[in-house]
């Protein structure tokens, strides 16, 4: 069966895709969703998986505990793996009433191994909680500027595992001539050595005997007809690997990414990143985007001439990354975090959850050539010394250990007070001159844009950071779709268009800036309380498109700039 997540593919396994209608029940006051009293749960409804319950008319805006139930048939006493692509805000899985896995990292694809037990027909329940409760969910807070939905955002798969199973095979580009290094992680009954059979694309199969060290085997291989992955020609290869009774098919691209002398080099060539920050969001589907909407986003991105997306602010839907691989769009992927201050950054539960997100993100996205940057802690307080800086060191150290082939950054808004730029490969700044204007009395304060960024470039120079590429990771202005104004003032489509014209003219003229991610691609739902007073319609309206992907005036401005050679 072809899974929605095409890669990795496990053709020898029995895999069930559990997408569809699940029985549903909603409880406003469940005391402990980790130990629910299932006898009190009555399934009165049916809802879609993937899907978010609190975007549905019946449960719109509600916060509480949702119970999703389905029944599956599997052989008795079998090794099973539940793969859940991402949910929010917190979830726990129960198999025949027994707890089998905690998916407490929002948006992270996570996996849980368990035994199917007696019998063949089984009940699977996902308990999903969307209440703000720092103890249960330290990674999401009410002040985050995007709506925290409740539901199962992405597909769920159930795999039957052989006694020795392949977890993932990660492929590293060693040279653009086609040399690769493959690391296959195994689970189950591990031998000391094993025979690996691999085949690249449609070439002949190669057999090797390899040592199993800790839980993985590593070998080098050569792609027979190597085609490099580039923006103009995003060529992809596949590798099919068999170990004992398990086979995995992984897709990868041959490409290198480096930071050198203030520039970003793709396959050794300097390039400028031009694109947007993108939320996975839709008024009706929340972050559980149907494939057609994801595809529509890809087409619109291409249409504006963009080559880069910052996946703000969480691990991305693998289907989106697959499409970016296929379409030559570069991606910055980051873990969940938003404007966290000292009370979060120094909290042990928050720190633990922050660090635990990293291995899942890297594992899930390692083979995507589109992903070139790892990020984390969007606008965290990066001016904080001591334990604050220590968290940045740990996050970066962990990422470097997991993957030494990509660049590391974080989006800072600490400006010249930031103390962690020495740790990263790429310096990234979020700034809103001309929008959250310093001078509140001026109509159309567009004049604030250049000095703000020029001053930052001076700061980088004075602090010895000339060699680090600098990206504007957010800049933008709000525009209410359809709002035209003869004053061309704040919130009008005209102001956004004029503002972005100035930003992109400045960007084109300033070689020191290696990339830009405009805030943002589409309007998206945010605060539902009086916090929304700064957010008309309770949406963040800085999209180039509105939430239904309708273009605003600035579309022509941005396309003109991004299409320049
Ligand atoms: C921040 C933040 C974004 C968004 C933006 C804004 O930079 O990272 O998520 O909230 O501000 O619109 O003000």
Coordinates of C-alpha atoms and ligand atoms in Angstrom, one line a residue:
X1 CA 0.0 0.0 0.0
X2 CA 1.4 3.4 -0.9
X3 CA 1.5 5.5 2.2
X4 CA 0.8 9.2 2.2
X5 CA 4.4 9.8 3.4
X6 CA 5.9 8.0 0.3
X7 CA 9.4 8.0 1.9
X8 CA 10.6 6.1 3.8
X9 CA 8.7 3.2 2.4
X10 CA 8.8 -0.3 3.9
X11 CA 7.6 -2.5 1.1
X12 CA 8.0 -5.9 2.9
X13 CA 6.0 -4.9 5.9
X14 CA 2.3 -4.9 6.6
X15 CA 1.5 -1.3 7.1
X16 CA -2.0 0.1 7.9
X17 CA -2.7 3.8 7.2
X18 CA -5.3 4.7 9.9
X19 CA -6.5 7.9 8.2
X20 CA -10.3 8.1 8.1
X21 CA -13.2 8.6 10.4
X22 CA -12.6 7.8 14.1
X23 CA -15.2 7.7 16.9
X24 CA -15.0 10.9 18.9
X25 CA -15.8 12.2 22.3
X26 CA -15.0 15.5 23.9
X27 CA -14.7 16.2 27.6
X28 CA -14.2 19.7 29.1
X29 CA -12.9 18.7 32.4
X30 CA -10.8 15.5 32.3
X31 CA -8.6 15.6 35.4
X32 CA -5.7 13.6 34.2
X33 CA -5.7 12.8 30.4
X34 CA -2.8 10.5 31.0
X35 CA -5.0 8.3 33.2
X36 CA -8.5 8.8 31.9
X37 CA -11.5 6.8 33.2
X38 CA -12.4 5.2 29.9
X39 CA -15.7 4.0 31.4
X40 CA -16.9 7.6 31.4
X41 CA -16.2 8.2 27.8
X42 CA -19.1 7.9 25.4
X43 CA -18.3 8.2 21.7
X44 CA -21.1 10.4 20.4
X45 CA -19.5 11.7 17.2
X46 CA -17.1 10.8 14.4
X47 CA -14.3 13.0 13.2
X48 CA -11.7 13.0 10.6
X49 CA -8.1 11.9 11.2
X50 CA -6.0 13.9 10.2
X51 CA -8.1 16.8 11.4
X52 CA -8.4 19.3 14.2
X53 CA -11.6 19.2 16.3
X54 CA -11.5 22.8 17.4
X55 CA -11.8 24.1 13.9
X56 CA -15.0 22.0 13.4
X57 CA -18.3 23.9 13.9
X58 CA -19.3 21.7 16.8
X59 CA -16.1 22.2 18.9
X60 CA -14.9 25.5 17.5
X61 CA -12.7 27.4 20.1
X62 CA -13.2 24.7 22.8
X63 CA -10.4 23.6 25.0
X64 CA -10.4 20.3 26.8
X65 CA -9.7 16.6 26.2
X66 CA -10.7 14.7 23.0
X67 CA -10.9 11.0 22.7
X68 CA -10.4 9.5 19.2
X69 CA -11.1 5.8 18.8
X70 CA -10.6 3.3 16.0
X71 CA -10.4 -0.5 15.7
X72 CA -7.7 -2.4 13.9
X73 CA -7.0 -6.0 13.1
X74 CA -3.5 -7.3 13.6
X75 CA -2.0 -10.7 14.3
X76 CA -1.6 -11.6 18.0
X77 CA 1.6 -11.1 20.0
X78 CA 3.4 -9.2 17.2
X79 CA 5.9 -6.4 17.4
X80 CA 4.1 -3.2 16.3
X81 CA 5.1 0.4 15.6
X82 CA 2.7 3.3 15.7
X83 CA 4.0 6.2 13.7
X84 CA 2.2 9.5 14.3
X85 CA 3.2 12.4 12.0
X86 CA 2.3 15.2 14.4
X87 CA -0.5 16.4 16.7
X88 CA -1.4 19.2 19.1
X89 CA -1.2 20.2 21.7
X90 CA -0.5 17.0 23.6
X91 CA -1.5 13.4 23.0
X92 CA -1.3 9.8 24.5
X93 CA -2.1 6.5 22.8
X94 CA -3.8 3.5 24.4
X95 CA -4.1 0.0 22.9
X96 CA -6.9 -2.1 24.3
X97 CA -6.9 0.3 27.3
X98 CA -3.2 0.1 27.9
X99 CA -0.9 3.1 27.6
X100 CA 1.5 2.7 24.7
X101 CA 3.0 6.1 23.9
X102 CA 3.1 9.8 24.9
X103 CA 3.2 12.3 22.0
X104 CA 3.9 15.4 24.1
X105 CA 6.0 17.2 21.6
X106 CA 3.6 19.2 19.4
X107 CA 4.0 18.9 15.6
X108 CA 6.9 16.4 16.1
X109 CA 6.5 13.1 14.2
X110 CA 7.0 10.4 16.9
X111 CA 7.0 6.6 17.0
X112 CA 6.0 4.1 19.6
X113 CA 6.8 0.4 19.7
X114 CA 4.6 -2.1 21.5
X115 CA 3.3 -5.6 21.4
X116 CA -0.1 -6.4 19.9
X117 CA -1.0 -8.8 22.7
X118 CA -3.7 -11.4 22.6
X119 CA -6.5 -11.6 20.0
X120 CA -6.7 -10.0 16.6
X121 CA -9.2 -7.1 17.0
X122 CA -7.9 -4.2 18.9
X123 CA -9.1 -0.8 20.1
X124 CA -6.7 2.2 19.6
X125 CA -7.5 5.4 21.4
X126 CA -5.7 8.7 21.0
X127 CA -6.3 11.1 23.9
X128 CA -5.7 14.6 22.8
X129 CA -5.6 17.6 25.1
X130 CA -5.6 21.2 23.9
X131 CA -5.6 23.1 27.2
X132 CA -2.9 25.5 28.1
X133 CA -1.2 23.9 31.1
X134 CA 2.5 24.5 31.5
X135 CA 3.0 21.3 33.6
X136 CA 1.6 19.1 30.9
X137 CA 2.7 21.1 27.9
X138 CA 5.7 23.4 28.5
X139 CA 6.3 24.0 24.8
X140 CA 3.1 26.0 24.1
X141 CA 1.9 29.1 25.8
X142 CA -1.1 31.4 25.4
X143 CA 1.1 34.3 24.3
X144 CA 2.4 32.5 21.2
X145 CA 1.3 34.4 18.1
X146 CA -0.4 31.4 16.3
X147 CA -3.5 29.5 17.3
X148 CA -2.7 26.3 19.2
X149 CA -5.2 23.8 17.7
X150 CA -6.2 20.5 19.2
X151 CA -6.3 17.4 17.0
X152 CA -4.3 14.9 15.0
X153 CA -2.6 17.0 12.4
X154 CA -1.0 14.4 10.3
X155 CA -1.3 10.7 9.2
X156 CA -1.0 7.8 11.6
X157 CA 0.5 4.5 10.4
X158 CA 0.7 1.1 12.1
X159 CA 3.5 -1.1 11.1
X160 CA 4.1 -4.8 11.9
X161 CA 7.8 -5.2 12.6
X162 CA 10.0 -8.2 12.0
X163 CA 12.3 -9.3 14.9
X164 CA 15.1 -7.3 13.3
X165 CA 13.7 -4.1 11.8
X166 CA 15.1 -1.1 9.9
X167 CA 14.4 2.1 11.7
X168 CA 15.7 4.6 9.1
X169 CA 18.5 4.8 6.6
X170 CA 20.2 8.2 6.6
X171 CA 22.1 9.2 3.5
X172 CA 24.9 11.8 3.6
X173 CA 26.5 13.4 0.5
X174 CA 30.2 12.8 0.7
X175 CA 31.0 14.2 -2.8
X176 CA 29.0 15.7 -5.6
X177 CA 30.5 13.0 -7.8
X178 CA 28.1 10.6 -6.2
X179 CA 29.9 9.3 -3.1
X180 CA 27.5 8.8 -0.2
X181 CA 27.6 7.5 3.3
X182 CA 24.6 5.5 4.5
X183 CA 23.8 4.8 8.1
X184 CA 21.0 2.3 8.8
X185 CA 19.6 2.3 12.2
X186 CA 18.2 -1.0 13.4
X187 CA 15.8 -2.1 16.2
X188 CA 15.0 -5.5 17.7
X189 CA 17.3 -8.5 17.9
X190 CA 20.6 -7.1 16.8
X191 CA 23.3 -9.4 15.4
X192 CA 27.1 -8.5 15.6
X193 CA 27.3 -8.4 11.9
X194 CA 24.8 -8.7 9.1
X195 CA 24.4 -8.8 5.3
X196 CA 23.1 -5.6 3.6
X197 CA 21.7 -5.6 0.1
X198 CA 21.3 -2.2 -1.4
X199 CA 20.3 -0.9 -4.8
X200 CA 20.6 2.7 -5.9
X201 CA 17.8 3.9 -8.3
X202 CA 17.3 1.0 -10.8
X203 CA 20.9 -0.1 -10.7
X204 CA 22.1 -3.7 -9.8
X205 CA 21.9 -4.8 -6.2
X206 CA 25.1 -4.8 -4.2
X207 CA 25.7 -7.1 -1.2
X208 CA 28.0 -6.3 1.7
X209 CA 28.7 -7.8 5.1
X210 CA 28.8 -5.1 7.7
X211 CA 29.5 -4.8 11.4
X212 CA 26.6 -3.7 13.6
X213 CA 28.0 -1.1 16.0
X214 CA 25.7 0.1 18.8
X215 CA 22.4 -0.1 16.9
X216 CA 23.5 0.8 13.4
X217 CA 25.4 -0.2 10.3
X218 CA 27.3 2.3 8.2
X219 CA 28.7 1.8 4.7
X220 CA 29.9 3.9 1.8
X221 CA 28.4 3.6 -1.7
X222 CA 28.5 5.4 -5.1
X223 CA 25.5 6.6 -7.0
X224 CA 25.9 5.0 -10.5
X225 CA 24.5 7.9 -12.5
X226 CA 24.8 10.9 -10.1
X227 CA 22.6 13.9 -10.8
X228 CA 23.1 16.8 -8.4
X229 CA 20.2 18.3 -6.5
X230 CA 20.0 22.0 -7.3
X231 CA 17.3 24.7 -7.5
X232 CA 17.1 24.7 -11.2
X233 CA 17.2 20.9 -11.4
X234 CA 16.2 19.2 -8.2
X235 CA 17.3 15.7 -9.1
X236 CA 16.5 12.9 -6.6
X237 CA 17.8 9.4 -6.1
X238 CA 16.5 6.4 -4.2
X239 CA 18.2 3.7 -2.3
X240 CA 16.5 0.4 -1.4
X241 CA 18.1 -1.4 1.5
X242 CA 17.4 -4.9 2.7
X243 CA 18.6 -6.4 5.9
X244 CA 17.2 -9.9 6.8
X245 CA 13.5 -9.6 6.2
X246 CA 13.1 -5.9 6.3
X247 CA 13.4 -3.5 3.4
X248 CA 13.4 0.3 3.3
X249 CA 13.3 2.7 0.4
X250 CA 14.6 6.1 1.1
X251 CA 14.9 9.1 -1.2
X252 CA 17.8 11.6 -1.1
X253 CA 19.5 14.3 -3.1
X254 CA 23.2 14.9 -3.8
X255 CA 24.0 18.4 -2.6
X256 CA 26.2 20.3 -0.2
X257 CA 25.5 23.4 1.8
X258 CA 28.2 25.6 3.4
X259 CA 28.6 29.0 5.1
X260 CA 31.7 30.8 4.0
X261 CA 32.9 34.5 4.0
X262 CA 29.4 35.7 4.8
X263 CA 27.8 33.7 2.1
X264 CA 25.7 30.6 1.8
X265 CA 27.0 28.2 -0.8
X266 CA 24.8 25.6 -2.4
X267 CA 26.9 23.0 -4.1
X268 CA 29.9 25.4 -3.8
X269 CA 28.1 28.3 -5.5
X270 CA 27.1 31.4 -3.5
X271 CA 23.4 32.1 -3.5
X272 CA 20.8 34.4 -1.9
X273 CA 17.8 32.9 -0.1
X274 CA 14.6 34.6 -1.1
X275 CA 11.3 33.6 0.5
X276 CA 8.9 33.6 3.3
X277 CA 8.1 32.3 6.7
X278 CA 5.2 29.9 6.4
X279 CA 2.7 28.6 8.9
X280 CA 0.9 25.4 8.3
X281 CA -2.5 27.0 8.7
X282 CA -6.0 27.2 7.1
X283 CA -9.2 28.6 8.7
X284 CA -11.0 25.4 8.2
X285 CA -8.3 22.8 8.6
X286 CA -6.0 24.5 11.1
X287 CA -2.6 22.8 10.6
X288 CA -4.1 19.6 9.3
X289 CA -3.7 20.7 5.7
X290 CA -5.1 18.6 2.9
X291 CA -2.5 17.6 0.3
X292 CA -4.2 19.9 -2.3
X293 CA -3.7 23.0 -0.1
X294 CA 0.0 22.1 0.5
X295 CA 0.4 21.7 -3.3
X296 CA -1.4 25.0 -3.8
X297 CA 1.1 26.7 -1.4
X298 CA 4.0 25.1 -3.4
X299 CA 2.6 26.5 -6.7
X300 CA 2.1 30.0 -5.2
X301 CA 5.6 29.9 -3.7
X302 CA 7.0 29.0 -7.1
X303 CA 4.9 31.7 -8.8
X304 CA 6.4 34.5 -6.7
X305 CA 9.9 33.3 -7.6
X306 CA 10.8 32.3 -4.1
X307 CA 13.5 29.7 -3.4
X308 CA 13.3 29.5 0.3
X309 CA 10.8 28.8 3.1
X310 CA 11.3 29.2 6.8
X311 CA 9.0 26.6 8.3
X312 CA 7.8 28.7 11.2
X313 CA 7.6 27.7 14.0
X314 CA 7.6 23.9 14.3
X315 CA 8.8 20.6 12.7
X316 CA 7.2 20.4 9.2
X317 CA 4.7 18.1 7.5
X318 CA 6.8 15.6 5.7
X319 CA 4.5 15.9 2.6
X320 CA 5.5 19.6 2.4
X321 CA 9.2 18.7 2.6
X322 CA 8.7 16.0 -0.1
X323 CA 7.3 18.7 -2.4
X324 CA 10.1 21.1 -1.6
X325 CA 12.6 18.3 -2.5
X326 CA 10.8 17.8 -5.8
X327 CA 10.4 21.5 -6.6
X328 CA 13.8 22.9 -5.6
X329 CA 12.7 25.0 -2.6
X330 CA 15.2 25.4 0.3
X331 CA 13.8 25.0 3.8
X332 CA 14.8 26.2 7.3
X333 CA 13.2 23.7 9.7
X334 CA 12.8 24.5 13.4
X335 CA 11.5 23.1 16.6
X336 CA 8.7 24.7 18.7
X337 CA 9.5 27.8 20.6
X338 CA 8.1 31.4 20.6
X339 CA 9.4 34.4 22.4
X340 CA 10.3 32.4 25.5
X341 CA 11.7 34.5 28.3
X342 CA 13.8 33.6 31.4
X343 CA 10.8 31.9 33.2
X344 CA 10.7 29.3 30.4
X345 CA 14.4 29.2 29.4
X346 CA 15.5 28.4 32.9
X347 CA 12.7 25.9 33.6
X348 CA 13.9 22.3 33.6
X349 CA 10.8 20.8 32.0
X350 CA 10.9 23.3 29.2
X351 CA 14.6 22.7 28.6
X352 CA 14.2 19.0 28.6
X353 CA 11.3 19.2 26.1
X354 CA 13.2 21.6 23.9
X355 CA 16.2 19.2 23.7
X356 CA 14.0 16.2 23.1
X357 CA 12.5 17.7 20.0
X358 CA 15.8 17.8 18.2
X359 CA 16.5 14.1 17.5
X360 CA 12.9 13.6 16.2
X361 CA 13.2 16.6 13.8
X362 CA 16.6 15.5 12.5
X363 CA 15.6 11.8 12.2
X364 CA 12.4 12.6 10.3
X365 CA 13.9 15.2 7.9
X366 CA 17.5 14.0 7.5
X367 CA 17.1 12.8 3.9
X368 CA 15.4 15.9 2.5
X369 CA 17.9 17.8 0.4
X370 CA 15.6 20.8 0.7
X371 CA 16.4 21.2 4.4
X372 CA 19.5 23.3 4.7
X373 CA 19.1 25.0 8.0
X374 CA 18.2 23.7 11.5
X375 CA 16.6 26.3 13.8
X376 CA 15.1 26.4 17.3
X377 CA 13.8 28.9 19.9
X378 CA 12.2 31.5 17.7
X379 CA 12.8 34.9 19.4
X380 CA 13.9 33.2 22.7
X381 CA 15.7 35.6 25.0
X382 CA 19.1 35.2 23.5
X383 CA 20.5 38.0 25.6
X384 CA 20.4 35.9 28.7
X385 CA 23.8 35.0 30.2
X386 CA 24.5 31.9 32.4
X387 CA 21.9 29.2 32.1
X388 CA 20.2 31.0 29.3
X389 CA 23.3 30.9 27.1
X390 CA 23.9 27.3 28.3
X391 CA 20.6 26.2 26.7
X392 CA 21.6 27.7 23.4
X393 CA 25.0 25.9 23.7
X394 CA 23.2 22.6 24.4
X395 CA 20.7 22.9 21.6
X396 CA 23.5 23.7 19.1
X397 CA 25.8 21.0 20.4
X398 CA 23.0 18.5 20.2
X399 CA 22.2 19.5 16.6
X400 CA 25.8 19.3 15.6
X401 CA 26.2 15.8 17.0
X402 CA 23.0 14.6 15.2
X403 CA 23.9 16.2 11.9
X404 CA 27.1 17.8 10.8
X405 CA 26.0 18.4 7.2
X406 CA 23.7 21.3 7.7
X407 CA 23.8 24.9 8.9
X408 CA 22.6 25.9 12.3
X409 CA 20.8 29.2 13.2
X410 CA 18.0 30.6 15.3
X411 CA 15.8 33.6 14.7
X412 CA 16.9 36.3 17.1
X413 CA 15.0 39.5 18.0
X414 CA 17.5 40.5 20.6
X415 CA 19.2 42.7 18.0
X416 CA 22.5 44.0 19.3
X417 CA 21.9 42.6 22.8
X418 CA 22.2 39.0 21.5
X419 CA 25.1 37.1 23.1
X420 CA 24.9 33.8 21.2
X421 CA 25.8 34.7 17.6
X422 CA 29.3 33.2 18.1
X423 CA 27.7 29.8 18.4
X424 CA 25.8 29.6 15.0
X425 CA 26.8 29.2 11.4
X426 CA 24.3 31.8 10.2
X427 CA 23.1 34.9 12.0
X428 CA 19.3 35.5 11.7
X429 CA 17.4 38.5 12.8
X430 CA 13.7 39.2 13.1
X431 CA 12.9 42.9 13.0
X432 CA 9.9 45.0 12.2
X433 CA 11.1 48.6 11.6
X434 CA 8.4 50.6 9.8
X435 CA 5.7 48.4 11.3
X436 CA 6.0 48.3 15.1
X437 CA 7.5 51.7 14.4
X438 CA 9.9 53.5 16.8
X439 CA 8.2 56.8 15.9
X440 CA 4.5 56.3 16.5
X441 CA 3.4 59.7 15.2
X442 CA 4.7 59.2 11.6
X443 CA 2.3 58.2 8.8
X444 CA 4.0 55.4 6.8
X445 CA 7.3 55.2 8.7
X446 CA 9.1 53.4 5.9
X447 CA 12.2 55.4 6.5
X448 CA 13.0 53.3 9.6
X449 CA 13.8 50.2 7.6
X450 CA 17.3 50.9 6.3
X451 CA 18.9 52.4 9.4
X452 CA 17.6 49.5 11.5
X453 CA 19.3 46.8 9.4
X454 CA 22.4 48.9 8.6
X455 CA 23.0 49.4 12.2
X456 CA 22.8 45.7 12.8
X457 CA 25.3 45.0 9.9
X458 CA 27.6 47.5 11.6
X459 CA 27.2 45.6 14.9
X460 CA 28.1 42.3 13.2
X461 CA 31.2 43.9 11.7
X462 CA 32.3 45.5 14.9
X463 CA 31.9 42.2 16.7
X464 CA 34.0 40.2 14.2
X465 CA 31.1 38.3 12.6
X466 CA 31.8 39.4 9.0
X467 CA 32.3 35.7 8.0
X468 CA 28.9 34.6 9.2
X469 CA 26.1 34.8 6.6
X470 CA 23.3 37.1 7.8
X471 CA 19.6 36.4 7.1
X472 CA 16.7 38.6 7.7
X473 CA 14.5 35.8 9.1
X474 CA 11.4 38.0 9.6
X475 CA 10.3 41.4 8.4
X476 CA 6.8 42.4 7.3
X477 CA 3.8 44.6 7.5
X478 CA 0.1 43.7 8.0
X479 CA -2.5 44.3 5.4
X480 CA -6.2 43.4 5.6
X481 CA -7.2 41.7 2.4
X482 CA -9.3 44.0 0.3
X483 CA -8.6 47.1 2.5
X484 CA -7.5 49.9 0.1
X485 CA -6.8 53.4 1.6
X486 CA -6.1 56.7 0.0
X487 CA -3.7 57.4 2.9
X488 CA -1.8 54.2 2.0
X489 CA -1.6 53.8 5.8
X490 CA -1.0 50.9 8.2
X491 CA -3.2 47.8 7.5
X492 CA -3.8 48.9 3.9
X493 CA -2.7 46.6 1.0
X494 CA -1.0 49.7 -0.3
X495 CA 1.2 50.2 2.8
X496 CA 2.3 46.5 2.7
X497 CA 3.1 46.8 -1.0
X498 CA 5.2 50.0 -0.5
X499 CA 6.8 48.6 2.6
X500 CA 7.9 45.4 0.9
X501 CA 9.1 47.3 -2.2
X502 CA 11.5 49.2 0.1
X503 CA 12.6 46.1 2.0
X504 CA 13.3 44.2 -1.1
X505 CA 15.0 47.1 -2.9
X506 CA 17.3 47.4 0.1
X507 CA 17.8 43.6 0.2
X508 CA 18.8 43.6 -3.5
X509 CA 21.2 46.4 -3.0
X510 CA 22.9 44.9 0.1
X511 CA 25.3 42.1 -0.6
X512 CA 26.0 41.6 3.1
X513 CA 22.5 40.0 3.5
X514 CA 22.5 36.4 2.4
X515 CA 18.8 35.8 2.6
X516 CA 15.4 37.0 3.5
X517 CA 12.3 35.3 4.8
X518 CA 9.4 37.7 4.7
X519 CA 6.8 37.5 7.4
X520 CA 4.7 35.9 6.2
X521 CA 3.4 33.7 3.4
X522 CA -0.3 33.5 4.4
X523 CA -2.4 35.2 7.1
X524 CA -3.1 32.8 9.9
X525 CA -5.3 32.5 12.9
X526 CA -3.9 33.7 16.2
X527 CA -4.9 34.9 19.6
X528 CA -8.6 34.3 20.5
X529 CA -8.6 36.7 23.5
X530 CA -8.2 40.4 23.9
X531 CA -4.6 39.8 23.0
X532 CA -6.1 40.0 19.5
X533 CA -6.4 43.8 19.8
X534 CA -3.1 44.1 17.9
X535 CA -4.4 41.4 15.5
X536 CA -7.5 42.5 13.6
X537 CA -9.9 39.6 12.9
X538 CA -7.8 37.5 15.4
X539 CA -5.5 36.8 12.5
X540 CA -1.9 37.7 12.0
X541 CA -2.5 39.7 8.8
X542 CA 1.1 40.0 7.5
X543 CA 0.5 37.4 4.8
X544 CA 1.3 38.1 1.2
X545 CA -1.8 36.0 0.7
X546 CA -4.8 35.9 3.0
X547 CA -5.8 32.7 4.7
X548 CA -7.7 31.5 1.6
X549 CA -4.5 32.1 -0.4
X550 CA -5.9 35.2 -2.2
X551 CA -3.1 37.5 -3.3
X552 CA -2.8 41.0 -1.9
X553 CA -1.4 44.0 -3.8
X554 CA 2.1 43.2 -2.6
X555 CA 2.1 40.0 -4.6
X556 CA 3.3 41.8 -7.8
X557 CA 6.0 43.7 -5.9
X558 CA 7.4 40.6 -4.3
X559 CA 7.2 38.6 -7.5
X560 CA 9.1 41.3 -9.4
X561 CA 12.0 41.2 -6.9
X562 CA 12.1 37.5 -6.4
X563 CA 12.1 36.8 -10.1
X564 CA 15.2 39.0 -10.7
X565 CA 18.2 36.8 -11.8
Ligands
LIG1 C1 7.6 37.7 15.7 C2 7.3 36.2 15.6 C3 6.2 35.9 14.6 C4 5.1 36.9 14.6 C5 5.7 38.3 14.3 C6 4.7 39.4 14.3 O1 8.7 38.1 15.1 O2 8.4 35.4 15.4 O3 5.7 34.6 15.0 O4 4.5 36.9 15.8 O5 6.6 38.6 15.3 O6 3.8 39.3 13.4 O7 4.8 40.3 15.0

